[in-house]
PDB file of C-alpha atoms in Angstrom:
ATOM      1  CA  UNK A 231      40.506  38.488  -3.230  1.00 48.00           C
ATOM      2  CA  UNK A 232      41.111  35.004  -1.857  1.00 55.00           C
ATOM      3  CA  UNK A 233      37.531  34.885  -0.584  1.00 56.00           C
ATOM      4  CA  UNK A 234      36.188  35.892  -3.986  1.00 57.00           C
ATOM      5  CA  UNK A 235      38.395  33.259  -5.605  1.00 59.00           C
ATOM      6  CA  UNK A 236      37.012  30.562  -3.331  1.00 55.00           C
ATOM      7  CA  UNK A 237      33.438  31.609  -4.134  1.00 58.00           C
ATOM      8  CA  UNK A 238      34.166  31.522  -7.857  1.00 57.00           C
ATOM      9  CA  UNK A 239      35.778  28.093  -7.520  1.00 55.00           C
ATOM     10  CA  UNK A 240      32.790  26.814  -5.549  1.00 46.00           C
ATOM     11  CA  UNK A 241      30.303  28.154  -8.095  1.00 47.00           C
ATOM     12  CA  UNK A 242      32.352  26.646 -10.908  1.00 56.00           C
ATOM     13  CA  UNK A 243      32.414  23.271  -9.171  1.00 51.00           C
ATOM     14  CA  UNK A 244      28.659  23.404  -8.532  1.00 49.00           C
ATOM     15  CA  UNK A 245      28.015  24.389 -12.136  1.00 55.00           C
ATOM     16  CA  UNK A 246      30.159  21.542 -13.395  1.00 56.00           C
ATOM     17  CA  UNK A 247      28.412  19.066 -11.092  1.00 57.00           C
ATOM     18  CA  UNK A 248      25.006  20.302 -12.261  1.00 61.00           C
ATOM     19  CA  UNK A 249      26.078  19.942 -15.897  1.00 63.00           C
ATOM     20  CA  UNK A 250      27.350  16.402 -15.332  1.00 68.00           C
ATOM     21  CA  UNK A 251      24.123  15.498 -13.503  1.00 67.00           C
ATOM     22  CA  UNK A 252      22.015  16.949 -16.332  1.00 66.00           C
ATOM     23  CA  UNK A 253      23.944  14.982 -18.957  1.00 80.00           C
ATOM     24  CA  UNK A 254      23.615  11.812 -16.860  1.00 67.00           C
ATOM     25  CA  UNK A 255      19.874  12.328 -16.407  1.00 80.00           C
ATOM     26  CA  UNK A 256      19.288  13.126 -20.071  1.00 82.00           C
ATOM     27  CA  UNK A 257      21.277  10.082 -21.202  1.00 77.00           C
ATOM     28  CA  UNK A 258      19.382   7.800 -18.797  1.00 76.00           C
ATOM     29  CA  UNK A 259      15.979   9.045 -19.951  1.00 81.00           C
ATOM     30  CA  UNK A 260      16.935   8.711 -23.617  1.00 81.00           C
ATOM     31  CA  UNK A 261      18.188   5.168 -23.015  1.00 77.00           C
ATOM     32  CA  UNK A 262      14.940   4.203 -21.272  1.00 79.00           C
ATOM     33  CA  UNK A 263      12.849   5.496 -24.164  1.00 79.00           C
ATOM     34  CA  UNK A 264      15.123   4.274 -26.956  1.00 75.00           C
ATOM     35  CA  UNK A 265      13.093   1.161 -27.826  1.00 73.00           C
ATOM     36  CA  UNK A 266       9.821   3.140 -27.905  1.00 74.00           C
ATOM     37  CA  UNK A 267       7.741   0.024 -27.334  1.00 77.00           C
ATOM     38  CA  UNK A 268       5.133   2.056 -25.463  1.00 82.00           C
ATOM     39  CA  UNK A 269       5.426   5.459 -27.090  1.00 67.00           C
ATOM     40  CA  UNK A 270       5.013   4.353 -30.710  1.00 62.00           C
ATOM     41  CA  UNK A 271       1.897   3.574 -32.756  1.00 61.00           C
ATOM     42  CA  UNK A 272      -1.628   4.992 -32.620  1.00 68.00           C
ATOM     43  CA  UNK A 273      -2.587   6.137 -29.148  1.00 85.00           C
ATOM     44  CA  UNK A 274      -5.791   7.467 -27.624  1.00 93.00           C
ATOM     45  CA  UNK A 275      -5.912  10.273 -25.084  1.00 96.00           C
ATOM     46  CA  UNK A 276      -8.658  11.751 -22.952  1.00 97.00           C
ATOM     47  CA  UNK A 277      -8.120  15.506 -22.661  1.00 96.00           C
ATOM     48  CA  UNK A 278      -8.594  15.931 -18.923  1.00 96.00           C
ATOM     49  CA  UNK A 279      -8.464  19.280 -17.134  1.00 92.00           C
ATOM     50  CA  UNK A 280      -5.285  18.324 -15.234  1.00 91.00           C
ATOM     51  CA  UNK A 281      -3.429  16.703 -18.136  1.00 94.00           C
ATOM     52  CA  UNK A 282      -4.057  14.240 -20.936  1.00 96.00           C
ATOM     53  CA  UNK A 283      -4.801  10.664 -19.870  1.00 97.00           C
ATOM     54  CA  UNK A 284      -3.706   7.766 -22.064  1.00 96.00           C
ATOM     55  CA  UNK A 285      -6.173   4.939 -22.572  1.00 96.00           C
ATOM     56  CA  UNK A 286      -6.814   1.911 -24.758  1.00 95.00           C
ATOM     57  CA  UNK A 287     -10.014   0.073 -25.693  1.00 95.00           C
ATOM     58  CA  UNK A 288     -10.456  -3.414 -27.082  1.00 95.00           C
ATOM     59  CA  UNK A 289     -13.444  -5.692 -27.619  1.00 94.00           C
ATOM     60  CA  UNK A 290     -17.197  -5.215 -27.473  1.00 94.00           C
ATOM     61  CA  UNK A 291     -19.813  -5.744 -24.819  1.00 94.00           C
ATOM     62  CA  UNK A 292     -20.357  -4.383 -21.320  1.00 96.00           C
ATOM     63  CA  UNK A 293     -17.542  -1.997 -20.303  1.00 97.00           C
ATOM     64  CA  UNK A 294     -14.731  -3.146 -18.046  1.00 98.00           C
ATOM     65  CA  UNK A 295     -12.065  -0.732 -16.766  1.00 98.00           C
ATOM     66  CA  UNK A 296      -8.672  -2.044 -15.621  1.00 98.00           C
ATOM     67  CA  UNK A 297      -6.702   0.264 -13.299  1.00 98.00           C
ATOM     68  CA  UNK A 298      -2.997  -0.488 -12.878  1.00 97.00           C
ATOM     69  CA  UNK A 299      -1.132  -0.495  -9.556  1.00 96.00           C
ATOM     70  CA  UNK A 300      -0.458   2.862  -7.937  1.00 94.00           C
ATOM     71  CA  UNK A 301       3.263   2.820  -8.664  1.00 93.00           C
ATOM     72  CA  UNK A 302       5.297   5.344 -10.656  1.00 89.00           C
ATOM     73  CA  UNK A 303       7.001   2.632 -12.743  1.00 92.00           C
ATOM     74  CA  UNK A 304       3.764   0.866 -13.706  1.00 94.00           C
ATOM     75  CA  UNK A 305       1.344   1.563 -16.553  1.00 94.00           C
ATOM     76  CA  UNK A 306      -1.473  -0.225 -18.387  1.00 93.00           C
ATOM     77  CA  UNK A 307       1.164  -2.665 -19.710  1.00 92.00           C
ATOM     78  CA  UNK A 308       0.380  -4.531 -16.511  1.00 94.00           C
ATOM     79  CA  UNK A 309      -2.849  -5.776 -18.146  1.00 95.00           C
ATOM     80  CA  UNK A 310      -1.724  -6.361 -21.738  1.00 91.00           C
ATOM     81  CA  UNK A 311      -1.390 -10.142 -21.558  1.00 91.00           C
ATOM     82  CA  UNK A 312      -4.836 -10.538 -19.988  1.00 93.00           C
ATOM     83  CA  UNK A 313      -6.872  -8.079 -22.077  1.00 94.00           C
ATOM     84  CA  UNK A 314      -7.124 -10.449 -25.037  1.00 92.00           C
ATOM     85  CA  UNK A 315      -9.029 -12.982 -22.928  1.00 95.00           C
ATOM     86  CA  UNK A 316     -11.431 -10.470 -21.363  1.00 96.00           C
ATOM     87  CA  UNK A 317     -12.068  -8.626 -24.634  1.00 95.00           C
ATOM     88  CA  UNK A 318     -13.948 -11.634 -26.005  1.00 92.00           C
ATOM     89  CA  UNK A 319     -17.002 -10.654 -23.940  1.00 92.00           C
ATOM     90  CA  UNK A 320     -16.380  -7.056 -22.859  1.00 96.00           C
ATOM     91  CA  UNK A 321     -15.321  -3.648 -24.060  1.00 97.00           C
ATOM     92  CA  UNK A 322     -12.094  -3.549 -22.059  1.00 97.00           C
ATOM     93  CA  UNK A 323     -10.595  -0.153 -21.211  1.00 97.00           C
ATOM     94  CA  UNK A 324      -7.181   0.421 -19.679  1.00 96.00           C
ATOM     95  CA  UNK A 325      -5.724   3.746 -18.564  1.00 97.00           C
ATOM     96  CA  UNK A 326      -2.454   5.171 -17.351  1.00 97.00           C
ATOM     97  CA  UNK A 327      -3.137   7.121 -14.171  1.00 97.00           C
ATOM     98  CA  UNK A 328      -2.170  10.830 -14.225  1.00 97.00           C
ATOM     99  CA  UNK A 329       1.588  11.200 -13.846  1.00 95.00           C
ATOM    100  CA  UNK A 330       2.195   7.565 -14.855  1.00 95.00           C
ATOM    101  CA  UNK A 331       3.145   5.797 -18.078  1.00 93.00           C
ATOM    102  CA  UNK A 332       2.012   7.602 -21.222  1.00 94.00           C
ATOM    103  CA  UNK A 333      -0.320  10.021 -19.463  1.00 96.00           C
ATOM    104  CA  UNK A 334       0.822  13.615 -19.151  1.00 95.00           C
ATOM    105  CA  UNK A 335       3.281  14.164 -16.329  1.00 95.00           C
ATOM    106  CA  UNK A 336       2.978  17.561 -14.741  1.00 94.00           C
ATOM    107  CA  UNK A 337       5.122  19.212 -12.096  1.00 94.00           C
ATOM    108  CA  UNK A 338       2.474  18.987  -9.398  1.00 95.00           C
ATOM    109  CA  UNK A 339       1.512  17.023  -6.310  1.00 95.00           C
ATOM    110  CA  UNK A 340      -0.526  13.931  -7.093  1.00 96.00           C
ATOM    111  CA  UNK A 341      -3.163  12.913  -4.552  1.00 96.00           C
ATOM    112  CA  UNK A 342      -5.571  10.030  -4.167  1.00 96.00           C
ATOM    113  CA  UNK A 343      -8.438  12.427  -4.795  1.00 96.00           C
ATOM    114  CA  UNK A 344      -6.857  13.538  -8.080  1.00 97.00           C
ATOM    115  CA  UNK A 345      -6.824   9.909  -9.221  1.00 98.00           C
ATOM    116  CA  UNK A 346     -10.439   9.494  -8.060  1.00 98.00           C
ATOM    117  CA  UNK A 347     -11.555  12.506 -10.091  1.00 97.00           C
ATOM    118  CA  UNK A 348      -9.603  11.271 -13.118  1.00 98.00           C
ATOM    119  CA  UNK A 349     -11.268   7.834 -13.031  1.00 98.00           C
ATOM    120  CA  UNK A 350     -14.780   9.222 -12.487  1.00 98.00           C
ATOM    121  CA  UNK A 351     -14.377  11.808 -15.246  1.00 98.00           C
ATOM    122  CA  UNK A 352     -12.979   9.167 -17.601  1.00 98.00           C
ATOM    123  CA  UNK A 353     -15.945   6.853 -17.067  1.00 98.00           C
ATOM    124  CA  UNK A 354     -18.377   9.759 -17.441  1.00 97.00           C
ATOM    125  CA  UNK A 355     -16.877  11.343 -20.552  1.00 97.00           C
ATOM    126  CA  UNK A 356     -15.223   8.442 -22.399  1.00 97.00           C
ATOM    127  CA  UNK A 357     -16.985   5.203 -21.456  1.00 97.00           C
ATOM    128  CA  UNK A 358     -20.346   6.866 -20.867  1.00 96.00           C
ATOM    129  CA  UNK A 359     -22.146   4.030 -19.024  1.00 97.00           C
ATOM    130  CA  UNK A 360     -22.031   1.959 -15.851  1.00 97.00           C
ATOM    131  CA  UNK A 361     -18.685   0.188 -15.715  1.00 98.00           C
ATOM    132  CA  UNK A 362     -17.230  -2.834 -13.946  1.00 98.00           C
ATOM    133  CA  UNK A 363     -13.766  -2.191 -12.517  1.00 98.00           C
ATOM    134  CA  UNK A 364     -10.684  -4.300 -11.804  1.00 98.00           C
ATOM    135  CA  UNK A 365      -7.863  -2.823  -9.735  1.00 97.00           C
ATOM    136  CA  UNK A 366      -4.336  -3.894  -8.831  1.00 97.00           C
ATOM    137  CA  UNK A 367      -2.698  -3.486  -5.434  1.00 94.00           C
ATOM    138  CA  UNK A 368      -2.856   0.070  -4.024  1.00 94.00           C
ATOM    139  CA  UNK A 369      -5.216   1.315  -6.729  1.00 97.00           C
ATOM    140  CA  UNK A 370      -8.000  -0.481  -4.827  1.00 97.00           C
ATOM    141  CA  UNK A 371      -8.376   2.622  -2.658  1.00 96.00           C
ATOM    142  CA  UNK A 372      -8.906   4.746  -5.786  1.00 97.00           C
ATOM    143  CA  UNK A 373     -11.783   2.544  -6.946  1.00 97.00           C
ATOM    144  CA  UNK A 374     -13.400   2.391  -3.490  1.00 97.00           C
ATOM    145  CA  UNK A 375     -13.272   6.165  -3.038  1.00 97.00           C
ATOM    146  CA  UNK A 376     -14.444   6.791  -6.612  1.00 97.00           C
ATOM    147  CA  UNK A 377     -17.385   4.403  -6.208  1.00 97.00           C
ATOM    148  CA  UNK A 378     -18.378   6.021  -2.934  1.00 96.00           C
ATOM    149  CA  UNK A 379     -18.366   9.445  -4.600  1.00 96.00           C
ATOM    150  CA  UNK A 380     -20.270   8.403  -7.757  1.00 96.00           C
ATOM    151  CA  UNK A 381     -21.872   4.973  -7.200  1.00 96.00           C
ATOM    152  CA  UNK A 382     -24.076   5.317 -10.284  1.00 96.00           C
ATOM    153  CA  UNK A 383     -20.979   4.971 -12.497  1.00 97.00           C
ATOM    154  CA  UNK A 384     -19.978   1.549 -11.203  1.00 98.00           C
ATOM    155  CA  UNK A 385     -21.087  -2.051 -11.456  1.00 97.00           C
ATOM    156  CA  UNK A 386     -18.978  -4.838  -9.993  1.00 97.00           C
ATOM    157  CA  UNK A 387     -15.763  -4.011  -8.130  1.00 98.00           C
ATOM    158  CA  UNK A 388     -12.925  -6.552  -8.410  1.00 98.00           C
ATOM    159  CA  UNK A 389      -9.834  -5.846  -6.299  1.00 98.00           C
ATOM    160  CA  UNK A 390      -6.674  -7.867  -6.930  1.00 97.00           C
ATOM    161  CA  UNK A 391      -4.396  -7.900  -3.849  1.00 96.00           C
ATOM    162  CA  UNK A 392      -6.141  -4.852  -2.383  1.00 96.00           C
ATOM    163  CA  UNK A 393      -4.338  -2.310  -0.220  1.00 93.00           C
ATOM    164  CA  UNK A 394      -3.623  -3.593   3.271  1.00 91.00           C
ATOM    165  CA  UNK A 395      -4.856  -1.865   6.399  1.00 88.00           C
ATOM    166  CA  UNK A 396      -1.262  -1.733   7.615  1.00 85.00           C
ATOM    167  CA  UNK A 397      -0.257   0.318   4.583  1.00 83.00           C
ATOM    168  CA  UNK A 398      -3.203   2.669   5.060  1.00 79.00           C
ATOM    169  CA  UNK A 399      -2.255   3.364   8.696  1.00 73.00           C
ATOM    170  CA  UNK A 400       1.534   3.487   8.352  1.00 73.00           C
ATOM    171  CA  UNK A 401       3.319   6.385  10.008  1.00 74.00           C
ATOM    172  CA  UNK A 402       4.647   9.280   7.939  1.00 75.00           C
ATOM    173  CA  UNK A 403       8.383   9.362   8.555  1.00 80.00           C
ATOM    174  CA  UNK A 404      10.335  12.665   8.537  1.00 84.00           C
ATOM    175  CA  UNK A 405      12.848  11.086   6.146  1.00 84.00           C
ATOM    176  CA  UNK A 406      10.114  10.407   3.597  1.00 86.00           C
ATOM    177  CA  UNK A 407       8.877  13.984   3.742  1.00 87.00           C
ATOM    178  CA  UNK A 408      12.411  15.319   3.301  1.00 90.00           C
ATOM    179  CA  UNK A 409      13.172  12.962   0.387  1.00 89.00           C
ATOM    180  CA  UNK A 410       9.919  13.857  -1.336  1.00 91.00           C
ATOM    181  CA  UNK A 411      10.626  17.585  -1.104  1.00 89.00           C
ATOM    182  CA  UNK A 412      14.186  17.124  -2.384  1.00 91.00           C
ATOM    183  CA  UNK A 413      12.914  15.102  -5.338  1.00 90.00           C
ATOM    184  CA  UNK A 414      10.773  18.032  -6.438  1.00 91.00           C
ATOM    185  CA  UNK A 415      13.884  20.208  -6.763  1.00 90.00           C
ATOM    186  CA  UNK A 416      15.266  20.461 -10.324  1.00 89.00           C
ATOM    187  CA  UNK A 417      18.460  18.548 -11.139  1.00 87.00           C
ATOM    188  CA  UNK A 418      18.949  17.138  -7.630  1.00 90.00           C
ATOM    189  CA  UNK A 419      15.511  15.547  -7.522  1.00 90.00           C
ATOM    190  CA  UNK A 420      15.810  14.327 -11.091  1.00 92.00           C
ATOM    191  CA  UNK A 421      19.151  12.695 -10.331  1.00 92.00           C
ATOM    192  CA  UNK A 422      17.719  10.866  -7.319  1.00 92.00           C
ATOM    193  CA  UNK A 423      14.788   9.673  -9.456  1.00 93.00           C
ATOM    194  CA  UNK A 424      17.101   8.632 -12.288  1.00 92.00           C
ATOM    195  CA  UNK A 425      19.245   6.534  -9.963  1.00 92.00           C
ATOM    196  CA  UNK A 426      16.195   4.977  -8.325  1.00 92.00           C
ATOM    197  CA  UNK A 427      14.719   3.984 -11.688  1.00 93.00           C
ATOM    198  CA  UNK A 428      17.787   2.446 -13.298  1.00 92.00           C
ATOM    199  CA  UNK A 429      16.832  -0.737 -15.113  1.00 92.00           C
ATOM    200  CA  UNK A 430      18.469  -3.152 -12.586  1.00 92.00           C
ATOM    201  CA  UNK A 431      16.608  -1.474  -9.716  1.00 92.00           C
ATOM    202  CA  UNK A 432      13.302  -1.600 -11.583  1.00 92.00           C
ATOM    203  CA  UNK A 433      13.901  -5.285 -12.260  1.00 91.00           C
ATOM    204  CA  UNK A 434      14.569  -5.794  -8.533  1.00 90.00           C
ATOM    205  CA  UNK A 435      11.299  -4.034  -7.614  1.00 89.00           C
ATOM    206  CA  UNK A 436       9.296  -6.087 -10.084  1.00 89.00           C
ATOM    207  CA  UNK A 437      10.784  -9.414  -8.979  1.00 88.00           C
ATOM    208  CA  UNK A 438      10.429  -8.790  -5.238  1.00 85.00           C
ATOM    209  CA  UNK A 439       7.202  -6.795  -5.126  1.00 86.00           C
ATOM    210  CA  UNK A 440       5.036  -8.231  -7.879  1.00 90.00           C
ATOM    211  CA  UNK A 441       6.266 -11.730  -8.792  1.00 85.00           C
ATOM    212  CA  UNK A 442       6.457 -15.003  -6.929  1.00 74.00           C
ATOM    213  CA  UNK A 443       9.937 -15.961  -5.767  1.00 70.00           C
ATOM    214  CA  UNK A 444      11.965 -17.556  -8.578  1.00 71.00           C
ATOM    215  CA  UNK A 445       9.116 -17.010 -11.069  1.00 72.00           C
ATOM    216  CA  UNK A 446      10.386 -16.065 -14.553  1.00 74.00           C
ATOM    217  CA  UNK A 447      10.020 -12.394 -15.410  1.00 81.00           C
ATOM    218  CA  UNK A 448      10.065 -11.576 -19.100  1.00 80.00           C
ATOM    219  CA  UNK A 449      12.592  -8.961 -20.219  1.00 85.00           C
ATOM    220  CA  UNK A 450       9.769  -7.283 -22.149  1.00 88.00           C
ATOM    221  CA  UNK A 451       7.926  -6.561 -18.878  1.00 90.00           C
ATOM    222  CA  UNK A 452      11.052  -5.023 -17.367  1.00 91.00           C
ATOM    223  CA  UNK A 453      11.739  -2.988 -20.522  1.00 92.00           C
ATOM    224  CA  UNK A 454       8.176  -1.695 -20.652  1.00 92.00           C
ATOM    225  CA  UNK A 455       8.074  -0.640 -17.003  1.00 94.00           C
ATOM    226  CA  UNK A 456      11.529   0.909 -17.408  1.00 93.00           C
ATOM    227  CA  UNK A 457      10.255   2.959 -20.330  1.00 93.00           C
ATOM    228  CA  UNK A 458       6.997   3.827 -18.529  1.00 94.00           C
ATOM    229  CA  UNK A 459       8.968   5.312 -15.634  1.00 93.00           C
ATOM    230  CA  UNK A 460      10.712   7.770 -17.964  1.00 92.00           C
ATOM    231  CA  UNK A 461       8.196   8.748 -20.654  1.00 92.00           C
ATOM    232  CA  UNK A 462       7.323  12.415 -20.382  1.00 88.00           C
ATOM    233  CA  UNK A 463      10.676  13.745 -19.279  1.00 89.00           C
ATOM    234  CA  UNK A 464      11.992  14.888 -15.937  1.00 90.00           C
ATOM    235  CA  UNK A 465       8.517  15.664 -14.532  1.00 93.00           C
ATOM    236  CA  UNK A 466       8.091  11.886 -14.157  1.00 93.00           C
ATOM    237  CA  UNK A 467       9.592  12.226 -10.679  1.00 94.00           C
ATOM    238  CA  UNK A 468       6.617  14.151  -9.265  1.00 95.00           C
ATOM    239  CA  UNK A 469       4.224  11.194  -9.064  1.00 95.00           C
ATOM    240  CA  UNK A 470       6.903   9.165  -7.300  1.00 94.00           C
ATOM    241  CA  UNK A 471       7.657  12.034  -4.898  1.00 94.00           C
ATOM    242  CA  UNK A 472       3.938  12.350  -4.107  1.00 95.00           C
ATOM    243  CA  UNK A 473       3.696   8.637  -3.321  1.00 94.00           C
ATOM    244  CA  UNK A 474       6.734   8.794  -1.033  1.00 92.00           C
ATOM    245  CA  UNK A 475       5.112  11.571   1.038  1.00 91.00           C
ATOM    246  CA  UNK A 476       1.798   9.657   1.227  1.00 91.00           C
ATOM    247  CA  UNK A 477      -0.259  12.184  -0.731  1.00 92.00           C
ATOM    248  CA  UNK A 478      -1.752   9.215  -2.572  1.00 93.00           C
ATOM    249  CA  UNK A 479      -2.748   7.404   0.641  1.00 92.00           C
ATOM    250  CA  UNK A 480      -6.258   7.715   2.031  1.00 93.00           C
ATOM    251  CA  UNK A 481      -8.426   6.323   4.835  1.00 93.00           C
ATOM    252  CA  UNK A 482     -10.755   4.112   2.798  1.00 94.00           C
ATOM    253  CA  UNK A 483     -12.613   2.082   5.461  1.00 94.00           C
ATOM    254  CA  UNK A 484     -15.717   4.289   5.379  1.00 95.00           C
ATOM    255  CA  UNK A 485     -15.883   3.883   1.600  1.00 96.00           C
ATOM    256  CA  UNK A 486     -15.472   0.121   1.992  1.00 96.00           C
ATOM    257  CA  UNK A 487     -18.401   0.041   4.441  1.00 95.00           C
ATOM    258  CA  UNK A 488     -20.635   2.365   2.418  1.00 95.00           C
ATOM    259  CA  UNK A 489     -20.486   0.918  -1.102  1.00 94.00           C
ATOM    260  CA  UNK A 490     -23.372  -1.354  -2.092  1.00 94.00           C
ATOM    261  CA  UNK A 491     -21.835  -2.626  -5.320  1.00 95.00           C
ATOM    262  CA  UNK A 492     -20.912  -6.316  -5.662  1.00 96.00           C
ATOM    263  CA  UNK A 493     -17.371  -6.587  -4.288  1.00 97.00           C
ATOM    264  CA  UNK A 494     -14.881  -9.323  -5.191  1.00 97.00           C
ATOM    265  CA  UNK A 495     -11.457  -9.730  -3.586  1.00 97.00           C
ATOM    266  CA  UNK A 496      -8.690 -11.727  -5.262  1.00 97.00           C
ATOM    267  CA  UNK A 497      -5.574 -12.513  -3.248  1.00 95.00           C
ATOM    268  CA  UNK A 498      -2.287 -14.035  -4.350  1.00 93.00           C
ATOM    269  CA  UNK A 499      -1.271 -16.941  -2.121  1.00 91.00           C
ATOM    270  CA  UNK A 500       2.272 -15.646  -1.695  1.00 90.00           C
ATOM    271  CA  UNK A 501       1.404 -12.063  -0.736  1.00 91.00           C
ATOM    272  CA  UNK A 502       2.451 -11.435   2.853  1.00 90.00           C
ATOM    273  CA  UNK A 503      -0.511 -10.826   5.146  1.00 92.00           C
ATOM    274  CA  UNK A 504      -3.091 -11.292   2.377  1.00 94.00           C
ATOM    275  CA  UNK A 505      -5.392 -13.494   4.498  1.00 94.00           C
ATOM    276  CA  UNK A 506      -5.570 -10.839   7.211  1.00 94.00           C
ATOM    277  CA  UNK A 507      -6.262  -8.169   4.595  1.00 95.00           C
ATOM    278  CA  UNK A 508      -9.035 -10.115   2.881  1.00 96.00           C
ATOM    279  CA  UNK A 509     -10.699 -10.981   6.190  1.00 95.00           C
ATOM    280  CA  UNK A 510     -10.538  -7.316   7.158  1.00 95.00           C
ATOM    281  CA  UNK A 511     -12.256  -6.236   3.962  1.00 96.00           C
ATOM    282  CA  UNK A 512     -15.030  -8.782   4.541  1.00 95.00           C
ATOM    283  CA  UNK A 513     -15.375  -7.605   8.163  1.00 95.00           C
ATOM    284  CA  UNK A 514     -16.223  -4.112   6.927  1.00 96.00           C
ATOM    285  CA  UNK A 515     -18.180  -5.291   3.884  1.00 96.00           C
ATOM    286  CA  UNK A 516     -20.020  -8.519   4.681  1.00 95.00           C
ATOM    287  CA  UNK A 517     -21.121  -9.083   1.076  1.00 94.00           C
ATOM    288  CA  UNK A 518     -17.561  -9.245  -0.278  1.00 95.00           C
ATOM    289  CA  UNK A 519     -16.574 -12.520  -1.942  1.00 96.00           C
ATOM    290  CA  UNK A 520     -13.029 -13.842  -1.691  1.00 95.00           C
ATOM    291  CA  UNK A 521     -10.936 -15.767  -4.220  1.00 95.00           C
ATOM    292  CA  UNK A 522      -7.413 -17.060  -3.628  1.00 94.00           C
ATOM    293  CA  UNK A 523      -5.103 -17.678  -6.595  1.00 93.00           C
ATOM    294  CA  UNK A 524      -1.548 -18.841  -7.145  1.00 90.00           C
ATOM    295  CA  UNK A 525       1.036 -16.130  -7.492  1.00 88.00           C
ATOM    296  CA  UNK A 526       2.207 -12.969  -5.797  1.00 90.00           C
ATOM    297  CA  UNK A 527       1.668  -9.228  -6.266  1.00 92.00           C
ATOM    298  CA  UNK A 528       0.589  -9.378  -9.910  1.00 94.00           C
ATOM    299  CA  UNK A 529      -0.866 -12.826 -10.626  1.00 93.00           C
ATOM    300  CA  UNK A 530      -2.390 -11.422 -13.831  1.00 93.00           C
ATOM    301  CA  UNK A 531       1.151 -10.919 -15.141  1.00 91.00           C
ATOM    302  CA  UNK A 532       2.308 -14.350 -14.018  1.00 89.00           C
ATOM    303  CA  UNK A 533      -0.742 -16.308 -15.263  1.00 90.00           C
ATOM    304  CA  UNK A 534      -2.953 -14.047 -17.392  1.00 92.00           C
ATOM    305  CA  UNK A 535      -5.179 -16.817 -18.768  1.00 93.00           C
ATOM    306  CA  UNK A 536      -5.930 -18.223 -15.305  1.00 93.00           C
ATOM    307  CA  UNK A 537      -6.588 -14.776 -13.867  1.00 95.00           C
ATOM    308  CA  UNK A 538      -8.924 -13.906 -16.748  1.00 95.00           C
ATOM    309  CA  UNK A 539     -10.897 -17.046 -15.881  1.00 95.00           C
ATOM    310  CA  UNK A 540     -11.244 -15.942 -12.240  1.00 96.00           C
ATOM    311  CA  UNK A 541     -12.291 -12.428 -13.251  1.00 96.00           C
ATOM    312  CA  UNK A 542     -14.909 -13.845 -15.602  1.00 94.00           C
ATOM    313  CA  UNK A 543     -16.342 -15.792 -12.660  1.00 93.00           C
ATOM    314  CA  UNK A 544     -16.590 -12.566 -10.707  1.00 94.00           C
ATOM    315  CA  UNK A 545     -18.244 -10.735 -13.586  1.00 93.00           C
ATOM    316  CA  UNK A 546     -20.711 -13.582 -14.022  1.00 89.00           C
ATOM    317  CA  UNK A 547     -21.480 -13.629 -10.304  1.00 79.00           C
ATOM    318  CA  UNK A 548     -20.168 -17.162  -9.747  1.00 69.00           C
ATOM    319  CA  UNK A 549     -18.712 -18.454  -6.479  1.00 62.00           C
TER     320      UNK A 549
END
C-alpha cells in the first residue's frame, strides 16, 4: 500500500508540474503575440507541399528575393527598413523560411535541403522568372545550394556576412544532440524553448550576435523578433531544435566552386573573422567581388539606407 501511495504521489506531482509548465508556456506565447504587429493585416502565403510559406512583395521591376538569417527568432522583418529603398527599382520579395516567423511551423525536422527546395519552388511558382538574391548570415548556404541545383532560376547572388568555414566544419557535440531531442518532446521541450526565447534573452541575442557593440537597437525590432519566435504555437521549437542538431548545416564549398552566377560578398567590419571568411570565398570562387561596410551581423538593420546603396551597386555590377 505504501508503494502504491508513493507512485500515486509521484504521478500527482508530475501531473501538477506538467500543468504548471503548460500554463507557463501558454502565457508566454500569448504575451509574445499580444501586440500582433506581425500577425495582423493582409498577408500573402505560398501553399507549399510541406507547409504554407509567408511572403511579401513590393515595387516593380526585375525580381529581387531577400532571405533572412537562418535563425528561429528571425523573420522577414529583418529586411523591412531596407525594402523601401530597393523597391524603387525592383520587385522585392521577402519570405519567412519554413518553420520561421509567419510561415507554417510543423512538428518535423528542418534541413538545409528543405529550405533549398522551398526557395527554388517559391521562385518557380510565385516569382516565375530569373531572380537576384540577397541573403543574411547562415542563409548564404541555402542560396548557394539552391543555385547549384537550379542555376537557371538565379541571377546575381549577394551574400551579407556569409556563413564562415569554421561554422560549416564545427563538431557535432553530444550535448547538442541530446538537447535537440529533448526539445522535440512535448511540454519539456516547449518549456526549454519558452525559457530560451524570453524577451530579455532574445534582446541579448540580437545585441550580441547581430548589432555592433553599443549600437542602439530599437524596441520594435526586439518586439518583432520576439513575436516571430512564437507565432504558430508550440511547434515553433522544432526549427530551433533542428538548428541545434546541425540538420540545417551543409558542406557548401562544392556549390561555391560550381556556381557561375555573379557573386558579391558584403562583410560587416565588426564581424569576427569576416576577412578570413571573405578571402576563403574568393579562393574557391575567383570571380567573387568583396565589399566591406560598417556594422556587425546585420548592417542592413543598423544602416538600411547605406546598405541599400551597396546592394544597388552589386545589382548594377559596379565595383
